[in-house]
Coordinates of C-alpha atoms and ligand atoms in Angstrom, one line a residue:
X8 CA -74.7 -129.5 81.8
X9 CA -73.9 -125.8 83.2
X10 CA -70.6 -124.5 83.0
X11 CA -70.6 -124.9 87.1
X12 CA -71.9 -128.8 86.9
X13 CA -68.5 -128.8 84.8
X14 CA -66.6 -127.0 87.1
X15 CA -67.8 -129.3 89.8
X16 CA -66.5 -132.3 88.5
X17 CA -63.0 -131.0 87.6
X18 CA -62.7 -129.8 91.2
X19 CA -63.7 -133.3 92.5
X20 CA -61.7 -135.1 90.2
X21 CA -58.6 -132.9 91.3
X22 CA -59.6 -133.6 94.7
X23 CA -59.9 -137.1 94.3
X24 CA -56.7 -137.5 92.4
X25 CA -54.9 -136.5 96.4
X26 CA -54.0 -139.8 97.6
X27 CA -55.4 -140.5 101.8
X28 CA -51.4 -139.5 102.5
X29 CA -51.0 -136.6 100.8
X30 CA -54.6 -135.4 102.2
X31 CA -53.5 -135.5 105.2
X32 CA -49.8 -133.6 104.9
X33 CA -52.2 -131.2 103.1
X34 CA -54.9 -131.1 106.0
X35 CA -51.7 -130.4 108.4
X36 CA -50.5 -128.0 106.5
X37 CA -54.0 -126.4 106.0
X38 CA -54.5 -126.5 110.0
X39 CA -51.2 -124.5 110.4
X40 CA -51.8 -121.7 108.3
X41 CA -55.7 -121.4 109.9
X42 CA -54.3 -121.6 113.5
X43 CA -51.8 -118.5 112.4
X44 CA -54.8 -116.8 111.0
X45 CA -56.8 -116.9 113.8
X46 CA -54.2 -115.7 116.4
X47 CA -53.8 -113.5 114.2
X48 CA -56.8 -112.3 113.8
X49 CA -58.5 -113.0 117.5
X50 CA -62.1 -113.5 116.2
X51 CA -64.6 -113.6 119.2
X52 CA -66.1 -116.5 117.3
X53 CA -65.6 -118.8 114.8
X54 CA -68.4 -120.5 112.4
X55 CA -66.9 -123.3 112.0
X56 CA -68.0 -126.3 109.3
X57 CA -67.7 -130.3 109.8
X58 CA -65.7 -131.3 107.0
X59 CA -67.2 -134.1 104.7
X60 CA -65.1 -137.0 102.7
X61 CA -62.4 -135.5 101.3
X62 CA -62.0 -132.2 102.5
X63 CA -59.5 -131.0 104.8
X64 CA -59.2 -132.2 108.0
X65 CA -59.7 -129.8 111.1
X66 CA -60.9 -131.2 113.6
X67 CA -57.6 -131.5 115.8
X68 CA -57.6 -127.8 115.3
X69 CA -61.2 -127.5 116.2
X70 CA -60.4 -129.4 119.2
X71 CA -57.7 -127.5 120.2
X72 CA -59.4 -124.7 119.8
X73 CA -62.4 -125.9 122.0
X74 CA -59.9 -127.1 125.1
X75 CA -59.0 -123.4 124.9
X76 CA -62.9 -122.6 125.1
X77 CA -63.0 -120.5 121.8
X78 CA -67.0 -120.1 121.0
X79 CA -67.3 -122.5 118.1
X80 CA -70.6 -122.8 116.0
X81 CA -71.3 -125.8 113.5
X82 CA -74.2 -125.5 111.0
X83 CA -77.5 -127.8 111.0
X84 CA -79.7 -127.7 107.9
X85 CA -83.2 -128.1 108.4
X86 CA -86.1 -127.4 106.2
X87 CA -83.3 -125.8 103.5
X88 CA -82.1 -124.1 105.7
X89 CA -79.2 -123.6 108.0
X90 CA -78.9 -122.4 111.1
X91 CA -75.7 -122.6 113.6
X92 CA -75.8 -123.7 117.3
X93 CA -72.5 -123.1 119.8
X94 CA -71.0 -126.3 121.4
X95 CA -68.8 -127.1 124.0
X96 CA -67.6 -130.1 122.7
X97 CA -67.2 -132.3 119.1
X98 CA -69.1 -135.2 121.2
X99 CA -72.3 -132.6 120.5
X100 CA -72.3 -133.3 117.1
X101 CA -74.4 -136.2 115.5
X102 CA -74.7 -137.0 111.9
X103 CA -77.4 -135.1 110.1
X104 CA -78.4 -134.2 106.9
X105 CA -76.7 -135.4 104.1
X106 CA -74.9 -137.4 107.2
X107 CA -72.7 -134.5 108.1
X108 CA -72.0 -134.5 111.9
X109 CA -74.2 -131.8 113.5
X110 CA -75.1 -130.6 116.7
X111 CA -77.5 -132.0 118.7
X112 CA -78.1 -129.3 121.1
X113 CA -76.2 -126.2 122.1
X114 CA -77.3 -122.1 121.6
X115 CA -78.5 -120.3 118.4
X116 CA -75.6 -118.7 117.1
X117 CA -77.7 -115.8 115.9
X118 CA -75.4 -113.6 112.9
X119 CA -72.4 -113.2 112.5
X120 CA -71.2 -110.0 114.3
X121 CA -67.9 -108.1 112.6
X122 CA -65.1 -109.4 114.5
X123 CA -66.3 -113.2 113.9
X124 CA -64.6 -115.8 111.8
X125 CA -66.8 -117.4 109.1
X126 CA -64.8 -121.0 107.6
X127 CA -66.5 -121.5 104.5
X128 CA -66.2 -125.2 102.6
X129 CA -65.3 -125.3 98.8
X130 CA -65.0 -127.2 96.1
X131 CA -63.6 -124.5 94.4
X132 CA -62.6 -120.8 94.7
X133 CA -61.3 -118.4 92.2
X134 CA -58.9 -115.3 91.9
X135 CA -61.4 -112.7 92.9
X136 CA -63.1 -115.0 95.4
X137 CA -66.1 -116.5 93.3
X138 CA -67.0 -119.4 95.0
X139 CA -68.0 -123.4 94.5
X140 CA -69.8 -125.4 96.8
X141 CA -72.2 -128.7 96.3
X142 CA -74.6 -127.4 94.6
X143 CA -76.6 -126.6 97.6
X144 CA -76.4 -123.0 97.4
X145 CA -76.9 -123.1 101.4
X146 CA -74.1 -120.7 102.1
X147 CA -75.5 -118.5 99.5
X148 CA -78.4 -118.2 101.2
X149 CA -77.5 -118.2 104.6
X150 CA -74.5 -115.6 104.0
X151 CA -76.6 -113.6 101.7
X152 CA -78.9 -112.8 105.2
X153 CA -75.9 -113.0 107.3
X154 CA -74.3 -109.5 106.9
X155 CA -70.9 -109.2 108.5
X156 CA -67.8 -111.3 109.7
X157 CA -65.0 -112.2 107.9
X158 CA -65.4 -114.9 104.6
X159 CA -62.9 -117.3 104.6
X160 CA -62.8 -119.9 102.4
X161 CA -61.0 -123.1 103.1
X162 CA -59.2 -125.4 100.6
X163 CA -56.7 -127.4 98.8
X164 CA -55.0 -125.5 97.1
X165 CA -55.7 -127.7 93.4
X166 CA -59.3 -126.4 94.2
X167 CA -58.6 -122.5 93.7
X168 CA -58.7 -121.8 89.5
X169 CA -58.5 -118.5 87.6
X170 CA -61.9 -117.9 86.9
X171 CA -65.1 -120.3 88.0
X172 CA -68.3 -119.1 87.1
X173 CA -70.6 -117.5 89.1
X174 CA -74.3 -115.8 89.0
X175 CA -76.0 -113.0 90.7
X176 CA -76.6 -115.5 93.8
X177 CA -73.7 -116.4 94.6
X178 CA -71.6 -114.8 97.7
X179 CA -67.6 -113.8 98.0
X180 CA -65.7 -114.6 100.0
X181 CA -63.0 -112.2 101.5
X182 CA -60.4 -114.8 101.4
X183 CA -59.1 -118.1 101.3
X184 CA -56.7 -120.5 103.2
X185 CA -55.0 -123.2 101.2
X186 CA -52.0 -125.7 102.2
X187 CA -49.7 -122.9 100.2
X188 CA -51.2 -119.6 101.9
X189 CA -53.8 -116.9 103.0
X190 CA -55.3 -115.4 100.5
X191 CA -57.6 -112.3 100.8
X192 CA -59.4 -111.0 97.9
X193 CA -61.3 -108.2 99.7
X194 CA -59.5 -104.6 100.6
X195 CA -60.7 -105.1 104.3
X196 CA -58.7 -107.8 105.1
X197 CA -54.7 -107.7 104.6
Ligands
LIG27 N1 -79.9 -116.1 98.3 C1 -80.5 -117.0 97.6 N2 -81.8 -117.1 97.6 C2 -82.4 -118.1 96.9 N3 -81.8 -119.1 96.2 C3 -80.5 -119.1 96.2 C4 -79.7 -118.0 96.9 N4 -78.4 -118.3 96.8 C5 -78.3 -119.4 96.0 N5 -79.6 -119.9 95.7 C6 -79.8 -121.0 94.8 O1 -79.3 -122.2 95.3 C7 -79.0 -123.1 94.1 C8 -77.6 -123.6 94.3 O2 -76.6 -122.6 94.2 P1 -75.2 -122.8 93.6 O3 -74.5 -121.5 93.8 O4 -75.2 -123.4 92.3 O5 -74.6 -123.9 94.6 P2 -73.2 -123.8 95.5 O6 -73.1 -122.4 96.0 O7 -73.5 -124.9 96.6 O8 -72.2 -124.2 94.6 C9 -79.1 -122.2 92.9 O9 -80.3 -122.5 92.3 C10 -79.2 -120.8 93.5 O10 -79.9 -119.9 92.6
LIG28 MG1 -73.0 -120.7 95.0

């Protein structure tokens, strides 16, 4: 096993250790500081993820968010590969791949531009930003071609650990929002 496959499960079993309650106190809690962040911020859009078992909730924020008709992308994977598509709505969004909910229909994205928000999923994140996802390596890939916007990671905060290893692949993140805090990592942002 690589030192990540054993990173991985430490993360999950952290995770999984959260009881449904305390997940969601944590999800609220998550929500709040993200909402703060993005007035803060006032990103023109914001590529959003669906959240799978177990991480935090924000869909009443995405909702919220959509009422106020914010431009929201969600990711589709197809071939490998993913791609994100602007809704209007969560009713455009379908399961998919791996049976995370989708969108059915709704504009190429296109890249991210420098003033947009990028929500990144993790199973873990460390002090200088290294990152842990599924084992997919999808946002690798698609932020490695992506260029600009803002990084932010989003998770509990028993996911974030000193140091997690990381190779040449793998992409940073400018920051991360936890139930404790923002965190950036990268000089631009503060
Ligand atoms: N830009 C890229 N081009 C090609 N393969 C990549 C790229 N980024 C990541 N990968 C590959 O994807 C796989 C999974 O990446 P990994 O970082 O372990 O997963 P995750 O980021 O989901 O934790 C690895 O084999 C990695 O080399
Ligand atoms: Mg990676």
């Amino acid at each position: 096993m690589d030192g990540k496959q054993v990173w991985r499960d430490r993360l999950r079993q952290r995770m999984l250790k959260l009881s449904p309650r305390r997940r969601r106190g944590l999800g609220r809690a998550i929500r709040g500081r993200l909402a703060k962040v993005i007035r803060g911020l006032g990103p023109k859009r914001i590529f959003a993820f669906a959240a799978t078992f177990g991480e935090p909730d924000l869909w009443p924020l995405y909702r919220k968010l959509l009422r106020r008709r914010t431009d929201i992308a969600f990711p589709k994977v197809a071939g490998g590969r993913m791609t994100f598509h602007v809704i209007r709505s969560v009713d455009g969004l379908r399961p998919g791949t791996y049976r995370i909910l989708e969108p059915v229909r709704g504009r190429r994205a296109g890249r991210p531009r420098r003033n947009d928000l990028i929500l990144v999923p993790c199973l873990g994140v460390d002090s200088k930003g290294w990152r842990l996802g599924h084992g997919g390596g999808y946002f690798d890939r698609w932020l490695s071609s992506s260029g600009t916007g803002i990084r932010l990671g989003v998770a509990f905060h028993v996911q974030v650990a000193r140091n997690i290893p990381h190779t040449s692949r793998d992409e940073r993140l400018d920051g991360v929002v936890t139930d404790r805090g923002v965190f950036w990592f990268s000089a631009r942002q503060k």
